[in-house]
Amino acid sequence: MSDQELSKGEERRNKIMNVLKTQGRITIQEMMEKFHCSEATARRDLDYLVRTEAIIRTIGGAQFEGIAGMREVSFDEKKQLLWVEKEAIALKAAALIEEGDVIGLTGGTTTYLIAKAIKSRRNITVVTNAVNIAMELADSDGVQVVLTGGVLRKNSFELCGPLAEKIVEDLNIGKMFMGADGFALEQGVTTYSELEAQIAKLLIKRSAQTIAVIDHSKMGKASLFGIVPLTALDGCITDAVLAPELEAALKAANVALYVAERAGFSS
């Protein structure tokens, strides 16, 4: 095989990986149409990528391993992952919060860090279904906390179910900051828990703006339950440059993209 042919193959496989990371999966037919290659070439590319990248073969194509391989991680486990990156995202989110704002925070480590970042602020109301976020802000003189009722999910400290949903239906939120387990072009914003997906949907419905706070490890991955398509977002804060296809999709949907500098803050 010539150097030119090798280069073309590498370029094609890089493009295939970009598709997998942004939309989560790809079919043989899609590869043939997108990259103008034969079925045999498409299959060889996938066989090669299975050996070298985090993908798995499916009937008629492949999917990014994040879809099938991810498991629900507890809050305590998440605290050990990408803490500096999440702090940077939290600081960027806090910079968007102004005096007099009513904000929403779903559960999660990044949203918990947003709560820590605004703890000394004045005249802010925080609506949350996460018990640990409410407790973090409980001794703040300048932040009023509205905590939903509901059934506690121990992995995430989130309150969910009909009681939580009934309370959220009567609230009016300005800016909602939403954490998630996955963020992909085709599947949108996703999570492991059906109950958490449902309460997040209602929080979004009751909010004027919805901003996803997602670290780079979630990008191009999808978990079981969908929350919203990417087009439903008003903003996205992350800690690294996105794959070109994903960035282009957000731009086309007029979703404001913020890339946070990785700088910690003291609690």
PDB file of C-alpha atoms in Angstrom:
ATOM      1  CA  MET A   1       0.000   0.000   0.000  1.00  0.00           C
ATOM      2  CA  SER A   2       1.352   3.420  -0.974  1.00  0.00           C
ATOM      3  CA  ASP A   3       1.889   6.277   1.477  1.00  0.00           C
ATOM      4  CA  GLN A   4      -0.890   8.206  -0.278  1.00  0.00           C
ATOM      5  CA  GLU A   5      -3.359   5.324   0.117  1.00  0.00           C
ATOM      6  CA  LEU A   6      -2.365   4.949   3.774  1.00  0.00           C
ATOM      7  CA  SER A   7      -2.889   8.662   4.338  1.00  0.00           C
ATOM      8  CA  LYS A   8      -6.344   8.544   2.724  1.00  0.00           C
ATOM      9  CA  GLY A   9      -7.276   5.579   4.909  1.00  0.00           C
ATOM     10  CA  GLU A  10      -6.115   7.310   8.078  1.00  0.00           C
ATOM     11  CA  GLU A  11      -8.012  10.457   7.140  1.00  0.00           C
ATOM     12  CA  ARG A  12     -11.190   8.454   6.499  1.00  0.00           C
ATOM     13  CA  ARG A  13     -10.880   6.576   9.793  1.00  0.00           C
ATOM     14  CA  ASN A  14     -10.363   9.860  11.659  1.00  0.00           C
ATOM     15  CA  LYS A  15     -13.578  11.146  10.113  1.00  0.00           C
ATOM     16  CA  ILE A  16     -15.362   7.944  11.098  1.00  0.00           C
ATOM     17  CA  MET A  17     -14.233   8.422  14.703  1.00  0.00           C
ATOM     18  CA  ASN A  18     -15.474  12.024  14.668  1.00  0.00           C
ATOM     19  CA  VAL A  19     -18.910  10.781  13.628  1.00  0.00           C
ATOM     20  CA  LEU A  20     -18.881   8.098  16.329  1.00  0.00           C
ATOM     21  CA  LYS A  21     -17.874  10.579  19.024  1.00  0.00           C
ATOM     22  CA  THR A  22     -20.531  13.123  18.063  1.00  0.00           C
ATOM     23  CA  GLN A  23     -23.537  10.980  17.170  1.00  0.00           C
ATOM     24  CA  GLY A  24     -22.637   7.805  19.057  1.00  0.00           C
ATOM     25  CA  ARG A  25     -23.002   5.306  16.220  1.00  0.00           C
ATOM     26  CA  ILE A  26     -22.533   4.776  12.486  1.00  0.00           C
ATOM     27  CA  THR A  27     -23.758   2.209   9.942  1.00  0.00           C
ATOM     28  CA  ILE A  28     -21.903   0.577   7.055  1.00  0.00           C
ATOM     29  CA  GLN A  29     -24.373   2.186   4.653  1.00  0.00           C
ATOM     30  CA  GLU A  30     -23.773   5.625   6.174  1.00  0.00           C
ATOM     31  CA  MET A  31     -20.015   5.164   5.841  1.00  0.00           C
ATOM     32  CA  MET A  32     -20.354   4.204   2.178  1.00  0.00           C
ATOM     33  CA  GLU A  33     -22.450   7.303   1.479  1.00  0.00           C
ATOM     34  CA  LYS A  34     -20.444   9.766   3.577  1.00  0.00           C
ATOM     35  CA  PHE A  35     -16.969   8.665   2.562  1.00  0.00           C
ATOM     36  CA  HIS A  36     -17.617   7.246  -0.930  1.00  0.00           C
ATOM     37  CA  CYS A  37     -16.035   3.902  -0.140  1.00  0.00           C
ATOM     38  CA  SER A  38     -16.977   0.295  -0.839  1.00  0.00           C
ATOM     39  CA  GLU A  39     -18.701  -1.970   1.672  1.00  0.00           C
ATOM     40  CA  ALA A  40     -15.510  -4.018   2.002  1.00  0.00           C
ATOM     41  CA  THR A  41     -13.457  -0.893   2.788  1.00  0.00           C
ATOM     42  CA  ALA A  42     -16.020   0.265   5.352  1.00  0.00           C
ATOM     43  CA  ARG A  43     -15.900  -3.115   7.098  1.00  0.00           C
ATOM     44  CA  ARG A  44     -12.083  -3.138   7.112  1.00  0.00           C
ATOM     45  CA  ASP A  45     -12.061   0.356   8.627  1.00  0.00           C
ATOM     46  CA  LEU A  46     -14.394  -0.725  11.423  1.00  0.00           C
ATOM     47  CA  ASP A  47     -12.354  -3.871  12.080  1.00  0.00           C
ATOM     48  CA  TYR A  48      -9.252  -1.689  12.372  1.00  0.00           C
ATOM     49  CA  LEU A  49     -10.945   0.846  14.670  1.00  0.00           C
ATOM     50  CA  VAL A  50     -12.302  -1.875  16.952  1.00  0.00           C
ATOM     51  CA  ARG A  51      -8.691  -2.889  17.640  1.00  0.00           C
ATOM     52  CA  THR A  52      -7.386   0.652  18.146  1.00  0.00           C
ATOM     53  CA  GLU A  53     -10.258   2.769  19.497  1.00  0.00           C
ATOM     54  CA  ALA A  54     -13.029   2.596  22.113  1.00  0.00           C
ATOM     55  CA  ILE A  55     -15.732   1.341  19.758  1.00  0.00           C
ATOM     56  CA  ILE A  56     -17.713  -1.876  19.477  1.00  0.00           C
ATOM     57  CA  ARG A  57     -19.176  -3.553  16.393  1.00  0.00           C
ATOM     58  CA  THR A  58     -22.928  -3.787  16.005  1.00  0.00           C
ATOM     59  CA  ILE A  59     -25.097  -5.455  13.363  1.00  0.00           C
ATOM     60  CA  GLY A  60     -24.509  -3.358  10.267  1.00  0.00           C
ATOM     61  CA  GLY A  61     -22.113  -0.859  11.818  1.00  0.00           C
ATOM     62  CA  ALA A  62     -20.479   0.242  15.073  1.00  0.00           C
ATOM     63  CA  GLN A  63     -21.114   2.385  18.109  1.00  0.00           C
ATOM     64  CA  PHE A  64     -18.948   4.390  20.443  1.00  0.00           C
ATOM     65  CA  GLU A  65     -18.232   2.298  23.530  1.00  0.00           C
ATOM     66  CA  GLY A  66     -19.669   5.043  25.731  1.00  0.00           C
ATOM     67  CA  ILE A  67     -23.229   4.045  24.788  1.00  0.00           C
ATOM     68  CA  ALA A  68     -22.981   0.440  25.908  1.00  0.00           C
ATOM     69  CA  GLY A  69     -20.034   0.584  28.296  1.00  0.00           C
ATOM     70  CA  MET A  70     -20.950   3.456  30.587  1.00  0.00           C
ATOM     71  CA  ARG A  71     -22.464   2.665  33.970  1.00  0.00           C
ATOM     72  CA  GLU A  72     -24.091   4.900  36.501  1.00  0.00           C
ATOM     73  CA  VAL A  73     -21.460   6.391  38.793  1.00  0.00           C
ATOM     74  CA  SER A  74     -22.276   7.574  42.302  1.00  0.00           C
ATOM     75  CA  PHE A  75     -21.711  11.171  43.396  1.00  0.00           C
ATOM     76  CA  ASP A  76     -18.793  10.106  45.604  1.00  0.00           C
ATOM     77  CA  GLU A  77     -17.127   8.330  42.670  1.00  0.00           C
ATOM     78  CA  LYS A  78     -17.702  11.316  40.393  1.00  0.00           C
ATOM     79  CA  LYS A  79     -15.962  13.560  42.914  1.00  0.00           C
ATOM     80  CA  GLN A  80     -12.731  11.749  42.043  1.00  0.00           C
ATOM     81  CA  LEU A  81     -13.075  12.431  38.307  1.00  0.00           C
ATOM     82  CA  LEU A  82     -11.956  15.601  36.471  1.00  0.00           C
ATOM     83  CA  TRP A  83     -12.406  17.812  39.538  1.00  0.00           C
ATOM     84  CA  VAL A  84     -10.265  20.683  38.186  1.00  0.00           C
ATOM     85  CA  GLU A  85     -12.108  20.640  34.864  1.00  0.00           C
ATOM     86  CA  LYS A  86     -15.469  20.682  36.621  1.00  0.00           C
ATOM     87  CA  GLU A  87     -14.352  23.580  38.816  1.00  0.00           C
ATOM     88  CA  ALA A  88     -13.468  25.533  35.672  1.00  0.00           C
ATOM     89  CA  ILE A  89     -16.897  24.853  34.193  1.00  0.00           C
ATOM     90  CA  ALA A  90     -18.542  25.883  37.462  1.00  0.00           C
ATOM     91  CA  LEU A  91     -16.646  29.179  37.517  1.00  0.00           C
ATOM     92  CA  LYS A  92     -17.724  29.935  33.955  1.00  0.00           C
ATOM     93  CA  ALA A  93     -21.330  29.161  34.891  1.00  0.00           C
ATOM     94  CA  ALA A  94     -21.110  31.352  37.991  1.00  0.00           C
ATOM     95  CA  ALA A  95     -19.953  34.244  35.799  1.00  0.00           C
ATOM     96  CA  LEU A  96     -23.292  34.039  33.957  1.00  0.00           C
ATOM     97  CA  ILE A  97     -25.288  34.381  37.188  1.00  0.00           C
ATOM     98  CA  GLU A  98     -26.288  37.900  38.227  1.00  0.00           C
ATOM     99  CA  GLU A  99     -27.777  39.451  41.345  1.00  0.00           C
ATOM    100  CA  GLY A 100     -31.526  38.916  41.394  1.00  0.00           C
ATOM    101  CA  ASP A 101     -31.395  35.744  39.271  1.00  0.00           C
ATOM    102  CA  VAL A 102     -33.555  32.704  39.913  1.00  0.00           C
ATOM    103  CA  ILE A 103     -31.482  29.737  38.789  1.00  0.00           C
ATOM    104  CA  GLY A 104     -32.070  25.999  38.635  1.00  0.00           C
ATOM    105  CA  LEU A 105     -29.480  23.337  39.421  1.00  0.00           C
ATOM    106  CA  THR A 106     -29.981  19.663  38.678  1.00  0.00           C
ATOM    107  CA  GLY A 107     -27.959  17.123  40.639  1.00  0.00           C
ATOM    108  CA  GLY A 108     -24.343  16.312  39.798  1.00  0.00           C
ATOM    109  CA  THR A 109     -20.784  17.191  40.726  1.00  0.00           C
ATOM    110  CA  THR A 110     -20.486  20.113  38.322  1.00  0.00           C
ATOM    111  CA  THR A 111     -23.741  21.708  39.467  1.00  0.00           C
ATOM    112  CA  TYR A 112     -22.664  21.111  43.074  1.00  0.00           C
ATOM    113  CA  LEU A 113     -19.514  23.109  42.318  1.00  0.00           C
ATOM    114  CA  ILE A 114     -21.644  25.893  40.829  1.00  0.00           C
ATOM    115  CA  ALA A 115     -23.451  26.056  44.175  1.00  0.00           C
ATOM    116  CA  LYS A 116     -20.100  26.362  45.979  1.00  0.00           C
ATOM    117  CA  ALA A 117     -19.000  29.084  43.563  1.00  0.00           C
ATOM    118  CA  ILE A 118     -22.054  31.294  44.234  1.00  0.00           C
ATOM    119  CA  LYS A 119     -22.295  30.657  47.959  1.00  0.00           C
ATOM    120  CA  SER A 120     -21.041  34.117  48.913  1.00  0.00           C
ATOM    121  CA  ARG A 121     -23.247  35.939  46.390  1.00  0.00           C
ATOM    122  CA  ARG A 122     -26.191  38.158  47.305  1.00  0.00           C
ATOM    123  CA  ASN A 123     -29.848  38.091  46.267  1.00  0.00           C
ATOM    124  CA  ILE A 124     -29.898  34.837  44.300  1.00  0.00           C
ATOM    125  CA  THR A 125     -32.568  32.136  44.434  1.00  0.00           C
ATOM    126  CA  VAL A 126     -31.570  28.547  43.689  1.00  0.00           C
ATOM    127  CA  VAL A 127     -34.172  25.953  42.749  1.00  0.00           C
ATOM    128  CA  THR A 128     -32.817  22.417  43.016  1.00  0.00           C
ATOM    129  CA  ASN A 129     -33.948  18.841  43.424  1.00  0.00           C
ATOM    130  CA  ALA A 130     -30.535  17.843  44.845  1.00  0.00           C
ATOM    131  CA  VAL A 131     -30.319  17.527  48.625  1.00  0.00           C
ATOM    132  CA  ASN A 132     -26.534  17.967  48.756  1.00  0.00           C
ATOM    133  CA  ILE A 133     -26.734  21.220  46.790  1.00  0.00           C
ATOM    134  CA  ALA A 134     -29.401  22.543  49.156  1.00  0.00           C
ATOM    135  CA  MET A 135     -27.242  21.593  52.153  1.00  0.00           C
ATOM    136  CA  GLU A 136     -24.179  23.280  50.641  1.00  0.00           C
ATOM    137  CA  LEU A 137     -26.139  26.536  50.356  1.00  0.00           C
ATOM    138  CA  ALA A 138     -28.058  26.202  53.637  1.00  0.00           C
ATOM    139  CA  ASP A 139     -25.772  28.560  55.583  1.00  0.00           C
ATOM    140  CA  SER A 140     -25.495  31.172  52.825  1.00  0.00           C
ATOM    141  CA  ASP A 141     -27.002  34.505  53.880  1.00  0.00           C
ATOM    142  CA  GLY A 142     -27.443  35.791  50.339  1.00  0.00           C
ATOM    143  CA  VAL A 143     -28.841  32.712  48.591  1.00  0.00           C
ATOM    144  CA  GLN A 144     -32.430  31.556  49.000  1.00  0.00           C
ATOM    145  CA  VAL A 145     -32.920  27.834  48.368  1.00  0.00           C
ATOM    146  CA  VAL A 146     -36.060  26.184  47.012  1.00  0.00           C
ATOM    147  CA  LEU A 147     -35.762  22.405  47.434  1.00  0.00           C
ATOM    148  CA  THR A 148     -38.302  20.146  45.781  1.00  0.00           C
ATOM    149  CA  GLY A 149     -39.778  17.222  47.639  1.00  0.00           C
ATOM    150  CA  GLY A 150     -39.730  13.737  46.211  1.00  0.00           C
ATOM    151  CA  VAL A 151     -38.091  10.343  46.532  1.00  0.00           C
ATOM    152  CA  LEU A 152     -34.324  10.412  47.141  1.00  0.00           C
ATOM    153  CA  ARG A 153     -32.010   8.671  44.671  1.00  0.00           C
ATOM    154  CA  LYS A 154     -28.996   7.771  46.793  1.00  0.00           C
ATOM    155  CA  ASN A 155     -26.501   7.645  43.925  1.00  0.00           C
ATOM    156  CA  SER A 156     -27.082  11.280  42.961  1.00  0.00           C
ATOM    157  CA  PHE A 157     -28.805  12.812  46.020  1.00  0.00           C
ATOM    158  CA  GLU A 158     -31.606  13.933  43.674  1.00  0.00           C
ATOM    159  CA  LEU A 159     -35.270  14.066  44.667  1.00  0.00           C
ATOM    160  CA  CYS A 160     -37.503  12.683  41.930  1.00  0.00           C
ATOM    161  CA  GLY A 161     -40.974  11.329  41.291  1.00  0.00           C
ATOM    162  CA  PRO A 162     -44.518  12.779  41.227  1.00  0.00           C
ATOM    163  CA  LEU A 163     -44.104  14.975  44.317  1.00  0.00           C
ATOM    164  CA  ALA A 164     -40.995  16.686  42.932  1.00  0.00           C
ATOM    165  CA  GLU A 165     -42.655  17.082  39.537  1.00  0.00           C
ATOM    166  CA  LYS A 166     -45.776  18.652  41.048  1.00  0.00           C
ATOM    167  CA  ILE A 167     -43.700  21.303  42.835  1.00  0.00           C
ATOM    168  CA  VAL A 168     -41.592  22.117  39.760  1.00  0.00           C
ATOM    169  CA  GLU A 169     -44.722  22.659  37.651  1.00  0.00           C
ATOM    170  CA  ASP A 170     -45.561  25.756  39.733  1.00  0.00           C
ATOM    171  CA  LEU A 171     -42.107  27.386  39.545  1.00  0.00           C
ATOM    172  CA  ASN A 172     -40.641  29.992  37.197  1.00  0.00           C
ATOM    173  CA  ILE A 173     -36.872  29.746  36.702  1.00  0.00           C
ATOM    174  CA  GLY A 174     -34.626  32.151  34.821  1.00  0.00           C
ATOM    175  CA  LYS A 175     -31.444  30.181  34.066  1.00  0.00           C
ATOM    176  CA  MET A 176     -31.300  26.427  34.495  1.00  0.00           C
ATOM    177  CA  PHE A 177     -27.884  24.746  34.692  1.00  0.00           C
ATOM    178  CA  MET A 178     -28.153  21.074  33.825  1.00  0.00           C
ATOM    179  CA  GLY A 179     -25.625  18.320  34.343  1.00  0.00           C
ATOM    180  CA  ALA A 180     -25.912  15.035  32.428  1.00  0.00           C
ATOM    181  CA  ASP A 181     -24.228  11.706  31.742  1.00  0.00           C
ATOM    182  CA  GLY A 182     -24.052  12.003  27.962  1.00  0.00           C
ATOM    183  CA  PHE A 183     -23.985  14.646  25.228  1.00  0.00           C
ATOM    184  CA  ALA A 184     -24.123  13.441  21.620  1.00  0.00           C
ATOM    185  CA  LEU A 185     -25.230  14.814  18.279  1.00  0.00           C
ATOM    186  CA  GLU A 186     -27.920  12.245  17.557  1.00  0.00           C
ATOM    187  CA  GLN A 187     -29.078  11.293  21.066  1.00  0.00           C
ATOM    188  CA  GLY A 188     -28.830  14.784  22.597  1.00  0.00           C
ATOM    189  CA  VAL A 189     -28.488  15.211  26.359  1.00  0.00           C
ATOM    190  CA  THR A 190     -28.939  11.929  28.224  1.00  0.00           C
ATOM    191  CA  THR A 191     -28.843  10.378  31.685  1.00  0.00           C
ATOM    192  CA  TYR A 192     -28.961   6.938  33.327  1.00  0.00           C
ATOM    193  CA  SER A 193     -32.094   7.498  35.384  1.00  0.00           C
ATOM    194  CA  GLU A 194     -35.588   7.738  33.930  1.00  0.00           C
ATOM    195  CA  LEU A 195     -36.736   9.628  37.038  1.00  0.00           C
ATOM    196  CA  GLU A 196     -33.899  12.148  36.756  1.00  0.00           C
ATOM    197  CA  ALA A 197     -34.590  12.593  33.047  1.00  0.00           C
ATOM    198  CA  GLN A 198     -38.231  13.380  33.783  1.00  0.00           C
ATOM    199  CA  ILE A 199     -37.541  15.969  36.493  1.00  0.00           C
ATOM    200  CA  ALA A 200     -34.866  17.582  34.288  1.00  0.00           C
ATOM    201  CA  LYS A 201     -37.384  17.871  31.442  1.00  0.00           C
ATOM    202  CA  LEU A 202     -39.817  19.668  33.731  1.00  0.00           C
ATOM    203  CA  LEU A 203     -37.126  22.013  35.055  1.00  0.00           C
ATOM    204  CA  ILE A 204     -36.261  22.890  31.452  1.00  0.00           C
ATOM    205  CA  LYS A 205     -39.928  23.492  30.635  1.00  0.00           C
ATOM    206  CA  ARG A 206     -40.204  25.941  33.539  1.00  0.00           C
ATOM    207  CA  SER A 207     -36.966  27.788  32.668  1.00  0.00           C
ATOM    208  CA  ALA A 208     -36.373  30.755  30.379  1.00  0.00           C
ATOM    209  CA  GLN A 209     -32.867  29.502  29.533  1.00  0.00           C
ATOM    210  CA  THR A 210     -31.254  26.074  29.741  1.00  0.00           C
ATOM    211  CA  ILE A 211     -27.477  25.743  29.890  1.00  0.00           C
ATOM    212  CA  ALA A 212     -25.792  22.327  29.858  1.00  0.00           C
ATOM    213  CA  VAL A 213     -22.638  21.996  31.985  1.00  0.00           C
ATOM    214  CA  ILE A 214     -20.743  19.030  30.554  1.00  0.00           C
ATOM    215  CA  ASP A 215     -17.099  18.004  30.928  1.00  0.00           C
ATOM    216  CA  HIS A 216     -15.242  16.576  27.939  1.00  0.00           C
ATOM    217  CA  SER A 217     -15.549  12.954  29.114  1.00  0.00           C
ATOM    218  CA  LYS A 218     -19.308  13.032  28.408  1.00  0.00           C
ATOM    219  CA  MET A 219     -18.990  14.351  24.862  1.00  0.00           C
ATOM    220  CA  GLY A 220     -19.961  11.948  22.104  1.00  0.00           C
ATOM    221  CA  LYS A 221     -21.455   9.521  24.615  1.00  0.00           C
ATOM    222  CA  ALA A 222     -25.052   8.614  25.313  1.00  0.00           C
ATOM    223  CA  SER A 223     -26.753   6.891  28.208  1.00  0.00           C
ATOM    224  CA  LEU A 224     -30.156   5.240  28.338  1.00  0.00           C
ATOM    225  CA  PHE A 225     -32.698   8.029  28.856  1.00  0.00           C
ATOM    226  CA  GLY A 226     -32.965  11.139  26.724  1.00  0.00           C
ATOM    227  CA  ILE A 227     -33.588  14.538  28.314  1.00  0.00           C
ATOM    228  CA  VAL A 228     -33.607  16.991  25.400  1.00  0.00           C
ATOM    229  CA  PRO A 229     -32.119  17.324  21.915  1.00  0.00           C
ATOM    230  CA  LEU A 230     -29.157  19.667  21.608  1.00  0.00           C
ATOM    231  CA  THR A 231     -31.361  22.134  19.722  1.00  0.00           C
ATOM    232  CA  ALA A 232     -33.404  22.704  22.909  1.00  0.00           C
ATOM    233  CA  LEU A 233     -30.410  24.229  24.710  1.00  0.00           C
ATOM    234  CA  ASP A 234     -29.597  27.912  25.003  1.00  0.00           C
ATOM    235  CA  GLY A 235     -26.009  27.322  26.051  1.00  0.00           C
ATOM    236  CA  CYS A 236     -23.342  24.702  26.735  1.00  0.00           C
ATOM    237  CA  ILE A 237     -20.323  25.079  29.013  1.00  0.00           C
ATOM    238  CA  THR A 238     -17.509  22.557  28.674  1.00  0.00           C
ATOM    239  CA  ASP A 239     -13.770  22.370  29.339  1.00  0.00           C
ATOM    240  CA  ALA A 240     -12.327  21.396  25.956  1.00  0.00           C
ATOM    241  CA  VAL A 241     -12.743  22.128  22.265  1.00  0.00           C
ATOM    242  CA  LEU A 242     -15.535  20.035  20.752  1.00  0.00           C
ATOM    243  CA  ALA A 243     -15.359  17.793  17.715  1.00  0.00           C
ATOM    244  CA  PRO A 244     -16.013  19.949  14.617  1.00  0.00           C
ATOM    245  CA  GLU A 245     -19.341  18.279  13.798  1.00  0.00           C
ATOM    246  CA  LEU A 246     -20.676  18.762  17.312  1.00  0.00           C
ATOM    247  CA  GLU A 247     -19.537  22.383  17.474  1.00  0.00           C
ATOM    248  CA  ALA A 248     -21.114  23.069  14.079  1.00  0.00           C
ATOM    249  CA  ALA A 249     -24.416  21.547  15.199  1.00  0.00           C
ATOM    250  CA  LEU A 250     -24.538  23.771  18.283  1.00  0.00           C
ATOM    251  CA  LYS A 251     -23.704  26.828  16.207  1.00  0.00           C
ATOM    252  CA  ALA A 252     -26.425  25.989  13.682  1.00  0.00           C
ATOM    253  CA  ALA A 253     -28.939  25.711  16.528  1.00  0.00           C
ATOM    254  CA  ASN A 254     -27.820  29.069  18.007  1.00  0.00           C
ATOM    255  CA  VAL A 255     -26.581  27.363  21.176  1.00  0.00           C
ATOM    256  CA  ALA A 256     -23.990  29.571  22.888  1.00  0.00           C
ATOM    257  CA  LEU A 257     -20.789  27.579  23.478  1.00  0.00           C
ATOM    258  CA  TYR A 258     -18.416  28.412  26.330  1.00  0.00           C
ATOM    259  CA  VAL A 259     -15.064  26.651  26.782  1.00  0.00           C
ATOM    260  CA  ALA A 260     -13.844  27.128  30.355  1.00  0.00           C
ATOM    261  CA  GLU A 261     -10.212  27.670  31.270  1.00  0.00           C
ATOM    262  CA  ARG A 262      -9.008  25.042  33.713  1.00  0.00           C
ATOM    263  CA  ALA A 263      -8.444  27.093  36.834  1.00  0.00           C
ATOM    264  CA  GLY A 264      -9.481  25.941  40.294  1.00  0.00           C
ATOM    265  CA  PHE A 265     -11.056  27.956  43.040  1.00  0.00           C
ATOM    266  CA  SER A 266     -11.013  27.706  46.794  1.00  0.00           C
ATOM    267  CA  SER A 267     -14.109  26.598  48.636  1.00  0.00           C
TER     268      SER A 267
END
